[in-house]
Structures are given as structure tokens and as C-alpha cells.
Amino acid sequence: MTQDSRRTDHGPTIYEVAERAGVSIATVSRTLRGTGPVAPETRRRVLEAAEALRFTPSRAGVSLAEGRHAATGIVFPDLSGPYYAEVLMGCEEVASELGRSMIVLSTRGRSEVPRLVRDLAGRVDGLVVFGGTVPDDLLAELAGGGHPLVLIASAPLPGADLVAAENHDSAVRLAEHLVGHGHRTFTLLGAGDGSDIAQRWRGVTGVLERLGLPAGAPVPCAFTVEGGYAAGRELLARTGRPDAVVCADDQIALGVLLAAEELGLSVPADVAVTGWDDIMAARHARPALTTVRQPMRELGARAARALDELIGGERTGSRHQTLPTELVVRASCGTHPLEEA
Amino acid sequence: MTQDSRRTDHGPTIYEVAERAGVSIATVSRTLRGTGPVAPETRRRVLEAAEALRFTPSRAGVSLAEGRHAATGIVFPDLSGPYYAEVLMGCEEVASELGRSMIVLSTRGRSEVPRLVRDLAGRVDGLVVFGGTVPDDLLAELAGGGHPLVLIASAPLPGADLVAAENHDSAVRLAEHLVGHGHRTFTLLGAGDGSDIAQRWRGVTGVLERLGLPAGAPVPCAFTVEGGYAAGRELLARTGRPDAVVCADDQIALGVLLAAEELGLSVPADVAVTGWDDIMAARHARPALTTVRQPMRELGARAARALDELIGGERTGSRHQTLPTELVVRASCGTHPLEEA
DNA sequence: TTGTATGCGTTATCAG
DNA sequence: CTGATAACGCATACAA
């Protein structure tokens, strides 16, 4: 075939450097990676040859010889919205400091996820995986196969680390704040498959039940602006409209805001709306969205560090980390006589 | 050392599969990758053995033998804000379809960028690079070294493909629209190093000059909400406030909106504000932001395809692609009697 | 201090 | 149809 006859990166090899410097490849390797003793003059010649040839060790060769990839993989549902991108940033930054490359894989709308994940696992030293992206049995298989695994925002898995933002308690604070505004009938928007969403709802309904207020089941809704808009139109148009719509994330809440505006409803006078995540748009929406801020960047950074520990063998058992969240009170949950900015 | 004695992925090798199936490794390889003839019965045995052992070919071994990585790299400034994340999504999706993994590298605030980029180049078959992230001489070196290169939103480079959104003409449309609203004094906010920003400003000032309107130099400003806020406070507080503030991107514009609100100025009655990109927050801001939408996802997808062509050797010369943009008229540029939604 | 030789896991060529 | 065996590029014991 004429197709595939050319190969990637026909750069110089260690042999060419060795020849040019008049030494063996062993000496080149030792010199360049600083392992073992090298005479100053020899060292100079090797460095010069490597420089002249612009030698870069073949990654495949190094990986094969070292038995490691110096890379970590990360699996998300998708990268839309600020949440995942922020986590990725945190992760990539730390990984880079630790000398590892980051390979990304998004699974949403993709067939053959298991094949893709297996392939990914084969080219990294460990995996960061968002909850809900990879079937549990595959995860178990990977963990069992000795692949270091860190889960983010996921249900726990034996043998894998877990990094998550605190959900329950901040949901309690949010609910109490809303009750404090006088809201009495609540709708929970966004039925979550993920355990993190479930924890939030447990926190909210706990408060309501304690106060003897009605707490209906979460209403299913796509986790997008469009999803929130559609659900909002449906919800706010009917009689018996709730005092407060507590949304599973900010995007849903933004959609509800749109729906309310279109229906001529005033937020928060007619209905309060809250989100979760504190994405950029939450701050700029009018009314600005009351929400719960997750330390997204930090989530990623912690995951990268935890993975490094696992890979380095510094730690054997798995560990669960829960990061604190922050209730961000803005205008959409009710009037705030004092803290109005 | 007790430190590094353990290696990654001690999965089964092709030898173990061969032994279990009672054949040679050559036959295993042929069977699994469908190259060359294999007797049905032999095939069955090999498949069974591979399945039982959960055999996955070692990526490093394959890469070394094949002389390719089946991976592509992408270099951005950072992943904050929706722009880069969207481009990455488009890129990753196409790359995945083409059987390539995506390795990401962000350069903002990082020392030793050249080293990181060289390392990245060594583990991929080709690179997608955002303008302004990698020194030109390094890019030239990589291109000269036979590394397939696709630049995004960048100045052109000999030997590299270029994918960019149309800038000049949409800037002209934006400026003409603003002039049509009766705005006469303009401030351009965000002095761009990138050639894409420069093109936008050329489009805007071209219109102004043609009409004999004053066109000052772009005001320097960080491309963040905070940057826009600070510049906006400064700009809108002084006498001789402009009719319209044309911002280099949406984040700056959102900051200006915040500044205007704080100064008690009404947008668009007192001052018009426009952005660029059409990020999610632009739609939800109040007033909603008039802006220019870039096909971010498509930008990434095109880059991935172009890179694939370059890598596959289907194409020798470099190609420049310009993708159309769309003027998105919302409330922040002035009152729209008719198209008010 | 340096060189030789072997292994890492696959692919692919070339005889059987 | 199948099996040795030579690359692929590098790291590293082991010798010298």
C-alpha cells in the first residue's frame, strides 16, 4: 500500500547520538538522564551531540523499557459546561508538575465505551474517572487488574480512591436558607442517577421533613439549560406552583429562570430558584443565582495527587476525600435586606 | 530502592496468550488484528485464550513496533472559560472516531513550556496548537522536523495547517450594527496579541474610519471578567464616556456589564456593550449580550480532521480553513423594536 | 568511568 | 496456514 508507508517522528535515535559523540548508547542514556557517573568531558560531548541532533528520546521506547507511561487518563461524560473543564484544569496542572501527561476521554454519546476505556487504561499509569461514565463491572475489573483508580463525584468502589465535594450538609444549609426566606412548597428539579445528586436531595428533604413541610420526589430533567427550560415551563405554568425550585445544577436553574421570565413570573418574588456548582453564568444571570460552589479545580488537583500516590505505591489502601462546598447566596432565592450589593 | 520497584499494568503478554492457545505469538497477533490468514479452529482457540486472560496489547509495544502513537496532542493557554473546552470537545470527539487518543497540555503560568511541548510532541503523531501558546521558533522546529501541525486561531506558519474563525467581516457587521443604533463614540476593549483579535479590530476601525468616526487604539485589558470589570470602572466613570464598548471577548464584556451596573449606568440606554464568542453566560446576562458566535466545537473538529489528513499523508501542502461566524444580536447593543423576544 | 548485552511487548518479514 | 526471528528505541544489570 502507498497508504501507511510513512512513520511518525523519524527523529534521531540514541544510537545516532552515541555515534556522533563517539560513545556507547549506555553512556548517552546515563548522561541524559543523570543516572550513573559520567566523565565531564564525555558528558560535554554527549550533550553537544544530543543538542546538535535535537535528540528527544522516543516515548514508546522509554515507556517500554521503564515499564510505565508517565501519563494519566481522565474519563468524563463530556466537557460541556464549566464544571468538567475546571476539574480537568486542576488535574492537568498537578499531573504536569508530577511529570505526567493527561489523556482525556469523554464518553457521552459514544458507543463502545468499554473498549475506549480499556484502550485508555493501556496507555496510562492510572485513571481518574467521573461517576456515571464507566460501568461498575469494568471499573472493578480495572481495579482488580492493578490499575490505580481515583473516582470523582461517584459512588465508592472497593479498591479505588474517591474524591468528592460535600453534598449533604451544604444541601441542608441551602434548604434552611430557603425556609428562612419563608418558602414552604418546594420542587426538586433533576432526578440524579449519580449518588452525589441523591445526597443533595437527601439533605433538602431531611430539612423539609423535619419541619413538616411537603417534600415531593425529584422531578426528572435533563441537566442542561434546555432541560431546565422545558421542565420550568411545565412546572411554573400549572396551578399549585411551588414557592421554590431547587435545581440539581446551575444549568437547569438557568433554564428555569428563562421559563419564569417567559411566563411573566418574577424571581424571586413569585418563585425562588437555586442551582448548584456556581458556574460563571450563575453570577451574571439576573437575578443572580443562589447556588452552592464546588471547589472544582481543587477536586481535580486532589484526584491527580491521590492517583500519584497510588501509582507510586506510597499508599496501599484506598482513601475517600470530601471537599467542603460553599453556599453562595445571591438574589434568586429571595430578598436580602442586609447583604444586598 | 523500595520506591520504584513496581511497574505499571502487569497484564498478560502476547506470549502468555500464545502459550495458552498452543500457537506462536505471530499467530496471536495475526488473529487479533485480522491481518493474514488463520485457520478457523486456530482462530477460535486464540480468541478464547485472549478472552480468558483479558489480554490487551501493551500500548508501548504496539507503538514501538508500529512506529506511531495513535494519539494527538493539543496545546492551549488554559481551559478556563467555555471557549477552549468546547474546542477540545470537538477535537476529542473526532480524534476518538479516528482511533486516536487526545493528550492535553495547557501552558498558562507554566515554566519550561518548550520542554513540555517537546515531550508532548514525542508521544503523539501530530499536534493541534492554539495561537500564542508556543514560541514560533519551536513551532517552526517541529514543523521542520516532520511533525504534522495544525494551528488554531493563530498567525499562519509555513508548513502548518491553520483553522480559524472568520474575524474581520463579522467585526464589520458588528460595527455597522452598532452604528445603525446611533452609537458614535467607540471604545475597543482588549488589546490582542493574537492576530485574530487584531483582525477584529481592523474590521471595526475600518467601518468607523469609513464613516469619519473617531477610532481610538484598543485599550489593554485582561481577557477575564475581572479584567473587564476593572477596565469598565475606569472607562465608564470618566467624562467623555463612549457610546459603545466593543469588547474582545464575552468575559470582558460581562465584566463591563458589572461595572456599568455598579456605576448606576443603564445598558444599553447609557452605553452599549458587546462581546465575542457567545459563551453560555452571554445569553443569560441581563441585558443579554450582543456578541459574535464562533463555531468552537467545529473549530476543534476541523482541526482534528486536518491533522489526520496530514498524519495519514493524504495531503502534503498546508491548508488554511476559515469558518464562518454569526452575529448574535441581543439586548446589550441597543433597543430592537422588532426583534425583541 | 565506560561498553556489552539483554529485556521490554509487538509487528511483520520470510521461510516452511 | 503457521512459526521462527529480526526490528523498533531505550534502560540497565553486569563486565571490564
XYZ file of C-alpha atoms (C1' of nucleotides) in Angstrom:
714
model
C 0.000 0.000 0.000
C 1.097 3.567 -0.533
C -1.101 4.426 2.388
C 0.756 3.814 5.553
C 4.354 3.629 4.491
C 5.460 6.667 6.445
C 6.042 6.666 10.144
C 5.840 9.227 12.819
C 8.730 11.189 14.200
C 11.689 9.860 12.323
C 13.817 11.756 14.770
C 17.344 10.745 15.646
C 17.785 7.748 17.915
C 20.078 7.254 20.814
C 22.396 5.318 18.527
C 23.000 8.312 16.315
C 23.767 10.469 19.300
C 26.150 7.843 20.616
C 27.933 7.577 17.302
C 28.276 11.320 16.952
C 29.641 11.634 20.450
C 31.897 8.645 19.996
C 30.454 6.743 22.966
C 28.049 3.890 23.621
C 24.308 4.281 23.954
C 24.594 3.381 27.607
C 26.717 6.441 28.214
C 24.283 8.616 26.314
C 21.408 7.329 28.376
C 23.291 7.807 31.623
C 24.322 11.301 30.679
C 20.940 12.494 29.563
C 19.013 11.111 32.462
C 21.655 11.825 35.051
C 21.857 8.261 36.269
C 25.307 6.843 36.920
C 28.689 8.562 36.702
C 29.967 10.278 33.549
C 33.310 11.999 32.981
C 32.944 15.747 32.475
C 34.499 15.715 29.029
C 32.380 12.774 27.918
C 29.362 14.481 29.284
C 30.135 17.581 27.272
C 30.466 15.666 24.037
C 27.231 13.773 24.584
C 25.287 16.904 25.418
C 26.663 18.626 22.373
C 25.753 15.738 20.092
C 22.261 15.483 21.538
C 21.780 19.190 21.134
C 23.072 19.245 17.579
C 20.777 16.388 16.595
C 17.884 17.774 18.614
C 17.557 14.369 20.159
C 14.416 13.539 22.076
C 14.110 10.017 23.452
C 11.338 8.066 21.797
C 8.481 7.939 24.230
C 7.484 4.441 23.178
C 10.986 3.193 23.709
C 11.232 4.774 27.127
C 7.823 3.508 28.159
C 8.631 0.001 27.105
C 11.957 -0.031 28.890
C 10.756 1.713 32.012
C 7.501 -0.179 32.186
C 5.493 2.970 32.748
C 3.825 5.637 30.668
C 4.280 8.819 32.661
C 0.704 9.607 31.775
C -2.645 9.568 33.498
C -6.065 9.242 31.942
C -9.272 11.010 32.817
C -12.777 9.975 31.840
C -15.748 12.371 31.829
C -19.240 12.318 30.456
C -18.440 15.374 28.352
C -16.673 18.673 28.544
C -19.608 20.976 28.021
C -20.205 23.415 30.789
C -17.562 24.768 33.084
C -17.647 22.035 35.680
C -15.630 19.378 33.919
C -13.256 21.801 32.270
C -12.326 23.237 35.652
C -11.742 19.827 37.132
C -9.609 18.930 34.150
C -7.532 22.066 34.616
C -6.819 21.246 38.215
C -5.937 17.721 37.285
C -3.746 18.615 34.345
C -1.800 21.182 36.291
C -0.856 18.799 39.056
C -0.204 15.931 36.687
C 2.123 18.114 34.677
C 4.022 19.098 37.798
C 4.395 15.434 38.556
C 5.771 14.801 35.102
C 2.711 13.100 33.709
C 0.737 13.846 30.590
C -3.058 13.880 30.705
C -5.067 11.856 28.249
C -8.750 12.734 28.085
C -11.702 10.603 27.107
C -15.297 11.707 27.037
C -17.973 9.087 26.912
C -21.260 10.871 26.283
C -22.979 9.673 23.156
C -20.195 7.262 22.426
C -20.659 3.619 21.668
C -18.069 1.090 22.735
C -17.201 2.915 25.918
C -15.658 -0.204 27.450
C -13.316 -0.618 24.518
C -12.274 3.022 24.687
C -11.703 2.851 28.419
C -9.658 -0.323 28.125
C -7.555 1.260 25.443
C -7.052 4.310 27.610
C -6.128 2.192 30.591
C -3.461 0.569 28.457
C -1.684 3.808 27.781
C -1.591 5.362 31.222
C -0.334 4.552 34.699
C -3.656 5.291 36.343
C -7.145 6.591 35.768
C -9.322 9.394 37.101
C -12.946 8.551 36.466
C -16.075 10.632 36.896
C -19.048 8.888 38.381
C -21.549 7.562 35.889
C -19.177 7.312 32.954
C -17.885 3.766 33.197
C -19.827 0.614 34.063
C -19.103 -0.600 37.573
C -18.015 -4.047 36.490
C -15.400 -2.588 34.186
C -14.143 -0.381 36.989
C -13.939 -3.373 39.265
C -12.062 -5.289 36.603
C -9.551 -2.469 36.203
C -9.078 -2.049 39.925
C -8.681 -5.791 40.270
C -6.175 -5.774 37.444
C -3.925 -3.489 39.398
C -4.847 -0.248 37.698
C -4.674 2.662 40.138
C -8.095 4.290 40.162
C -9.436 7.555 41.526
C -13.144 8.200 41.294
C -14.607 11.699 41.276
C -18.136 12.507 42.334
C -19.057 8.878 42.339
C -20.328 6.078 44.478
C -17.478 4.368 46.302
C -15.819 1.325 44.812
C -13.658 -1.149 46.710
C -10.029 -0.675 45.830
C -10.427 2.795 44.393
C -9.845 6.237 45.841
C -12.709 8.676 45.909
C -12.665 12.455 45.765
C -15.945 14.265 46.090
C -17.416 17.553 47.140
C -19.523 17.631 50.240
C -23.161 17.359 49.234
C -25.486 16.573 52.077
C -24.612 19.276 54.572
C -24.491 22.077 52.054
C -27.874 20.965 50.802
C -29.124 21.249 54.350
C -27.780 24.778 54.589
C -29.368 25.681 51.289
C -32.742 24.290 52.308
C -32.646 26.031 55.653
C -31.808 29.290 53.968
C -34.779 28.933 51.658
C -37.077 28.080 54.524
C -35.749 31.153 56.275
C -36.987 33.209 53.361
C -40.449 31.898 54.040
C -40.653 29.436 51.203
C -42.812 26.465 52.048
C -43.525 24.416 48.956
C -40.505 23.026 47.174
C -39.845 21.282 43.916
C -36.608 19.361 43.429
C -35.624 19.511 39.785
C -33.286 16.944 38.255
C -33.531 13.310 39.256
C -29.956 12.191 39.612
C -28.590 8.794 38.877
C -25.324 9.786 40.472
C -25.054 9.307 44.189
C -23.917 12.906 44.603
C -27.257 14.253 43.425
C -29.048 11.784 45.645
C -27.087 13.081 48.638
C -28.162 16.621 47.888
C -31.785 15.631 47.752
C -31.456 13.734 50.990
C -30.138 16.882 52.596
C -33.002 19.014 51.322
C -35.813 16.590 52.070
C -34.374 15.977 55.506
C -34.870 19.624 56.368
C -38.348 19.702 54.916
C -39.485 16.600 56.743
C -38.077 17.827 59.985
C -40.215 20.930 59.571
C -43.266 19.024 58.476
C -43.189 20.523 55.016
C -44.175 18.501 51.963
C -41.228 17.004 50.086
C -42.095 15.514 46.747
C -39.878 13.230 44.722
C -37.301 14.897 42.477
C -38.658 15.731 39.034
C -36.669 14.179 36.181
C -34.960 16.704 33.953
C -32.046 16.800 31.541
C -29.028 18.517 33.117
C -28.959 21.298 30.537
C -30.383 24.779 30.101
C -32.876 23.405 27.629
C -33.891 20.688 30.049
C -34.434 23.216 32.809
C -36.372 25.474 30.498
C -38.743 22.732 29.401
C -39.279 21.468 32.927
C -39.675 25.025 34.185
C -42.384 25.877 31.683
C -44.283 22.781 32.640
C -43.801 23.296 36.343
C -44.436 27.011 36.688
C -47.443 27.180 34.396
C -49.623 24.815 36.344
C -51.704 25.684 39.348
C -50.099 24.960 42.644
C -46.787 26.414 41.527
C -44.049 25.854 44.129
C -42.528 28.652 46.222
C -39.071 27.449 45.419
C -37.475 25.379 42.693
C -34.290 23.748 43.877
C -32.297 22.595 40.866
C -29.706 19.861 40.699
C -27.273 22.132 38.888
C -26.876 25.682 37.601
C -27.670 24.915 34.011
C -31.065 23.584 34.934
C -31.629 26.640 37.119
C -30.730 28.992 34.280
C -33.313 27.261 32.138
C -35.924 27.690 34.841
C -35.054 31.385 35.042
C -35.686 31.658 31.310
C -39.003 29.868 31.653
C -40.087 32.119 34.516
C -39.238 35.216 32.544
C -41.202 33.988 29.589
C -44.194 33.217 31.778
C -44.042 36.708 33.230
C -43.114 35.405 36.637
C -40.778 37.384 38.835
C -37.838 35.675 40.513
C -37.617 35.612 43.478
C -40.879 37.448 44.229
C -43.114 34.833 42.602
C -40.806 31.882 42.835
C -37.318 31.277 44.173
C -34.787 29.363 42.088
C -31.466 27.874 43.157
C -28.737 25.996 41.329
C -25.604 24.048 42.182
C -21.963 24.407 41.079
C -21.600 28.186 40.742
C -20.666 28.283 37.098
C -19.799 31.631 35.580
C -23.257 32.260 34.172
C -24.760 31.903 37.647
C -23.106 35.087 38.756
C -24.143 37.056 35.686
C -27.725 35.904 35.389
C -30.395 38.354 36.535
C -31.463 37.681 39.117
C -28.064 36.292 40.011
C -28.336 32.687 41.025
C -28.122 31.440 44.569
C -26.134 28.260 44.373
C -23.558 26.025 46.023
C -19.987 26.410 44.905
C -17.911 23.340 44.430
C -14.132 23.541 44.513
C -13.900 22.142 41.011
C -10.290 22.921 40.376
C -9.301 21.521 43.746
C -11.299 18.391 43.045
C -9.141 17.734 40.014
C -5.928 18.599 41.788
C -6.690 16.241 44.657
C -7.558 13.472 42.274
C -4.257 13.883 40.447
C -2.306 13.784 43.691
C -4.180 10.811 45.026
C -3.539 8.969 41.803
C 0.139 9.768 42.007
C 0.307 8.282 45.484
C -1.443 5.169 44.299
C 0.838 4.799 41.310
C 3.965 5.430 43.332
C 2.883 2.772 45.756
C 3.136 5.216 48.647
C -0.236 4.047 49.736
C -1.921 0.694 49.553
C -5.420 1.063 50.897
C -7.935 3.355 49.258
C -8.921 6.705 50.693
C -12.002 8.869 50.480
C -11.700 12.639 50.459
C -14.597 15.017 50.837
C -14.024 18.661 49.959
C -16.056 21.447 51.534
C -18.522 23.445 49.480
C -19.817 26.957 49.955
C -23.351 28.280 49.909
C -23.379 31.303 47.611
C -26.361 33.458 48.376
C -27.416 35.764 45.568
C -30.701 37.301 44.510
C -32.643 34.383 43.094
C -33.640 32.862 46.427
C -35.333 35.883 47.952
C -34.695 39.413 49.043
C -31.746 40.016 51.304
C -32.265 43.316 53.114
C -28.777 43.457 54.543
C -26.366 41.763 52.220
C -27.762 43.364 49.076
C -24.880 44.552 46.930
C 15.194 1.351 46.353
C 11.848 0.158 47.537
C 10.379 3.122 45.734
C 10.014 2.277 42.101
C 10.236 -1.464 42.036
C 6.711 -1.978 40.794
C 5.680 -1.471 37.222
C 2.514 -0.486 35.550
C -0.027 -2.833 34.085
C 1.450 -6.222 34.644
C -1.154 -7.558 32.307
C -0.679 -10.739 30.319
C 1.601 -10.536 27.288
C 1.138 -11.949 23.864
C 3.428 -14.797 24.847
C 1.081 -15.997 27.541
C -1.823 -15.916 25.148
C 0.207 -17.830 22.586
C 1.194 -20.450 25.116
C -2.336 -20.909 26.359
C -3.651 -21.242 22.828
C -0.790 -23.529 21.847
C 0.358 -21.341 18.971
C 3.104 -18.824 18.253
C 2.909 -15.125 19.036
C 2.821 -14.411 15.321
C -0.427 -16.288 15.023
C -1.875 -14.479 18.006
C -1.000 -11.129 16.504
C -2.428 -12.083 13.130
C -5.617 -13.346 14.682
C -6.240 -10.397 16.941
C -5.567 -7.752 14.385
C -7.099 -9.588 11.472
C -4.019 -9.432 9.325
C -3.050 -12.544 7.432
C -4.857 -15.892 7.204
C -5.751 -18.002 10.246
C -7.484 -21.356 10.347
C -10.945 -21.166 11.930
C -10.119 -23.608 14.698
C -6.853 -21.831 15.495
C -8.648 -18.553 15.500
C -11.176 -19.858 17.980
C -8.514 -21.065 20.360
C -6.609 -17.800 20.221
C -9.701 -15.711 20.795
C -10.675 -17.873 23.719
C -7.242 -17.620 25.301
C -7.117 -13.859 24.812
C -10.560 -13.510 26.317
C -9.784 -15.732 29.275
C -6.608 -13.812 30.031
C -8.258 -10.446 29.315
C -5.343 -9.722 27.058
C -4.819 -6.146 25.906
C -1.774 -5.472 23.746
C 0.741 -3.256 25.500
C 0.401 0.185 24.016
C 4.112 0.892 24.296
C 4.944 -2.311 22.477
C 2.487 -1.583 19.725
C 3.660 1.999 19.362
C 7.259 0.957 19.126
C 6.553 -1.709 16.545
C 4.106 0.333 14.516
C 6.121 3.490 14.731
C 3.096 5.540 15.640
C 1.229 6.537 18.762
C -2.388 6.678 17.699
C -2.618 9.857 19.709
C -2.777 13.545 19.018
C -1.759 16.387 21.280
C -3.444 19.700 21.857
C -1.898 22.785 23.409
C -3.950 25.642 24.889
C -3.252 28.591 27.099
C -5.703 27.242 29.666
C -9.067 25.620 29.964
C -10.883 28.303 31.866
C -13.922 29.655 30.177
C -16.060 27.743 27.745
C -14.142 28.549 24.584
C -11.269 26.126 24.913
C -13.332 23.395 26.469
C -15.695 23.449 23.521
C -12.873 23.305 21.025
C -11.381 20.424 22.946
C -14.683 18.559 22.847
C -14.923 18.874 19.093
C -11.356 17.769 18.735
C -11.593 14.851 21.094
C -14.753 13.527 19.503
C -13.284 13.401 16.025
C -9.946 12.097 17.219
C -11.687 9.314 19.074
C -13.623 8.374 15.954
C -10.346 8.217 14.110
C -8.912 5.931 16.749
C -6.649 8.468 18.379
C -6.358 9.485 21.999
C -6.113 13.141 22.927
C -3.347 14.383 25.163
C -3.836 17.862 26.553
C -1.310 20.422 27.641
C -2.053 23.847 28.990
C 0.709 26.389 29.095
C -0.576 29.350 31.074
C 1.575 30.122 34.065
C 3.858 27.242 33.312
C 7.592 27.459 33.106
C 9.530 25.285 30.699
C 6.844 25.359 28.054
C 9.296 24.303 25.350
C 10.296 21.224 27.288
C 6.676 20.277 27.877
C 5.781 20.797 24.241
C 8.731 18.744 23.049
C 7.784 15.969 25.405
C 4.231 16.098 24.149
C 5.382 16.054 20.545
C 7.293 12.886 21.319
C 4.220 10.983 22.385
C 1.784 11.888 19.636
C 1.517 11.669 15.871
C 0.626 15.310 15.457
C -0.171 18.489 17.305
C -3.047 20.958 17.463
C -1.785 24.259 18.802
C -3.650 27.373 19.837
C -2.157 30.640 18.767
C 0.024 32.339 21.353
C 0.854 29.247 23.366
C 4.096 28.069 21.786
C 7.037 30.185 20.620
C 7.184 30.469 16.856
C 10.688 29.121 16.581
C 9.714 25.960 18.406
C 6.741 25.551 16.112
C 8.965 26.005 13.109
C 11.369 23.444 14.505
C 8.591 20.928 14.994
C 7.131 21.535 11.559
C 10.588 21.265 10.066
C 11.150 18.051 11.981
C 8.241 16.434 10.218
C 5.674 16.848 12.953
C 2.204 17.370 11.498
C 0.911 20.649 12.874
C -2.484 22.325 12.901
C -2.742 25.808 14.313
C -5.983 27.207 15.710
C -6.758 30.900 15.890
C -3.205 31.778 15.123
C -0.987 33.614 12.714
C -0.061 31.394 9.782
C 3.117 29.373 9.857
C 4.819 27.834 6.836
C 4.307 24.101 6.766
C 1.397 24.073 9.191
C -2.341 23.929 8.671
C -4.478 26.694 10.061
C -8.067 26.596 11.253
C -9.652 29.838 12.346
C -12.982 31.531 12.672
C -13.734 34.424 10.400
C -12.926 37.630 12.251
C -12.739 40.672 10.035
C -16.072 40.523 8.229
C -18.118 39.690 11.284
C -16.437 42.575 13.075
C -17.567 44.785 10.214
C -21.129 43.546 10.596
C -20.989 44.124 14.326
C -19.675 47.666 13.921
C -22.237 48.519 11.295
C -24.986 47.225 13.530
C -23.807 49.420 16.371
C -23.569 52.432 14.129
C -27.091 51.667 12.977
C -28.210 52.013 16.584
C -26.859 55.534 16.540
C -23.726 54.919 18.541
C -20.930 57.241 17.522
C -18.075 57.057 20.007
C -16.496 53.659 20.443
C -14.004 52.098 22.771
C -12.291 48.870 21.800
C -11.544 46.893 24.928
C -8.850 44.237 24.989
C -5.596 44.765 23.130
C -4.894 41.440 21.469
C -1.537 39.914 20.893
C -3.163 37.230 18.791
C -3.715 38.015 15.155
C -7.362 37.042 15.472
C -8.084 39.911 17.843
C -6.155 42.273 15.588
C -8.354 41.236 12.677
C -11.472 42.045 14.643
C -10.214 45.487 15.475
C -9.266 46.081 11.878
C -12.829 45.275 10.895
C -14.308 47.644 13.446
C -11.970 50.550 12.859
C -12.400 50.146 9.132
C -16.088 50.864 9.481
C -15.517 53.793 11.803
C -12.933 55.399 9.572
C -15.082 54.978 6.540
C -17.794 56.893 8.363
C -15.448 59.508 9.676
C -15.970 58.442 13.260
C -13.151 58.527 15.792
C -11.444 55.200 16.283
C -9.041 55.104 19.174
C -6.484 52.388 19.802
C -7.686 49.266 21.629
C -7.479 49.597 25.404
C -5.367 46.882 27.053
C -7.331 44.607 29.338
C -7.010 41.116 30.780
C -9.312 38.682 28.999
C -11.300 37.877 32.120
C -14.419 39.099 33.884
C -12.242 40.815 36.448
C -10.212 42.485 33.751
C -13.334 43.777 32.057
C -14.728 44.960 35.350
C -11.622 46.932 36.237
C -11.304 48.456 32.791
C -15.017 49.193 32.708
C -14.969 51.072 36.013
C -12.097 53.153 34.784
C -13.615 53.758 31.390
C -17.227 54.452 32.279
C -16.547 56.687 35.248
C -14.621 59.325 33.402
C -16.078 62.182 31.434
C -16.386 61.568 27.742
C -17.747 58.083 28.301
C -18.133 56.193 24.985
C -21.492 55.322 23.433
C -20.386 51.793 22.880
C -17.802 49.478 24.391
C -16.788 46.757 21.970
C -15.029 44.006 23.884
C -12.567 41.471 22.573
C -14.454 38.625 24.198
C -17.538 37.861 26.259
C -15.783 37.615 29.582
C -14.500 41.155 29.282
C -17.977 42.289 28.266
C -19.540 40.613 31.295
C -17.112 42.489 33.487
C -18.050 45.770 31.844
C -21.720 44.972 32.435
C -20.949 44.525 36.110
C -19.060 47.815 36.203
C -21.903 49.665 34.489
C -24.423 48.281 36.933
C -22.292 49.327 39.849
C -21.920 52.826 38.434
C -25.659 53.084 38.028
C -25.391 53.156 34.269
C -28.063 51.520 32.153
C -27.078 49.191 29.338
C -27.848 49.802 26.521
C -29.543 53.140 27.233
C -26.424 54.820 28.610
C -23.835 52.694 26.954
C -23.867 49.728 24.607
C -21.682 46.715 25.309
C -20.789 43.841 23.015
C -18.706 40.716 23.406
C -17.291 37.950 21.250
C -17.616 34.131 21.365
C -21.185 33.679 22.631
C -20.372 31.743 25.749
C -23.246 30.470 27.841
C -23.220 33.399 30.253
C -23.693 35.825 27.362
C -27.183 34.541 26.799
C -28.159 34.651 30.445
C -26.708 38.009 31.367
C -29.153 40.900 31.726
C -29.136 42.659 29.439
C -28.295 39.666 27.311
C -25.077 40.208 25.459
C -24.849 41.023 21.778
C -21.885 39.067 20.537
C -20.371 37.079 17.689
C -20.722 33.352 17.870
C -17.772 31.232 16.917
C -18.265 27.625 15.894
C -15.987 26.459 18.676
C -16.839 22.798 18.526
C -16.487 22.785 14.760
C -13.147 24.517 15.051
C -11.855 21.608 17.081
C -13.432 19.014 14.828
C -11.879 20.559 11.734
C -8.503 20.721 13.376
C -8.667 17.045 14.275
C -9.602 16.089 10.725
C -6.961 18.259 9.162
C -4.380 16.735 11.451
C -5.492 13.267 10.491
C -5.019 14.078 6.817
C -1.581 15.432 7.500
C -0.604 12.398 9.542
C -2.009 9.968 7.014
C -0.021 11.694 4.320
C -3.167 12.261 2.283
C -2.066 15.799 1.859
C 1.334 17.369 1.548
C 0.899 21.106 1.353
C -0.648 23.043 4.178
C -4.168 24.407 4.069
C -5.948 27.290 5.728
C -9.580 26.988 6.717
C -11.752 29.866 7.801
C -15.049 29.054 9.467
C -17.994 31.434 9.331
C -19.195 33.216 12.435
C -22.595 34.594 13.329
C -23.590 37.969 14.688
C -25.882 37.326 17.640
C -27.942 40.412 18.352
C -29.326 40.625 21.849
C -30.264 43.454 24.162
C -26.913 44.921 25.180
C -26.277 46.830 21.962
C -29.439 48.879 21.859
C -33.187 48.592 21.659
C -34.586 46.382 18.941
C -38.174 47.397 18.331
C -38.927 44.492 16.068
C -36.847 41.530 17.014
C -37.460 41.925 20.727
C -38.214 38.491 22.146
C 34.226 5.643 34.095
C 32.617 3.056 30.063
C 30.878 -0.650 26.984
C 28.295 -5.079 26.092
C 24.369 -7.462 26.105
C 19.702 -8.381 27.407
C 14.890 -7.330 28.113
C 10.548 -4.649 27.409
C 5.889 -6.353 24.114
C 4.511 -6.012 19.426
C 4.526 -6.152 14.439
C 5.854 -8.008 10.290
C 9.006 -10.446 7.158
C 10.298 -14.616 5.381
C 10.839 -19.380 5.356
C 8.462 -23.705 5.974
C -1.753 -21.654 7.218
C 1.995 -21.275 10.796
C 6.390 -20.374 13.216
C 10.987 -18.501 13.947
C 13.127 -14.176 14.172
C 14.533 -9.555 13.227
C 13.422 -4.935 14.068
C 11.506 -0.854 16.993
C 14.303 2.691 20.764
C 15.659 2.767 25.125
C 17.212 1.446 30.117
C 20.126 -1.064 32.846
C 22.470 -5.075 35.128
C 26.877 -6.787 34.579
C 31.666 -6.777 32.969
C 35.689 -4.635 32.025
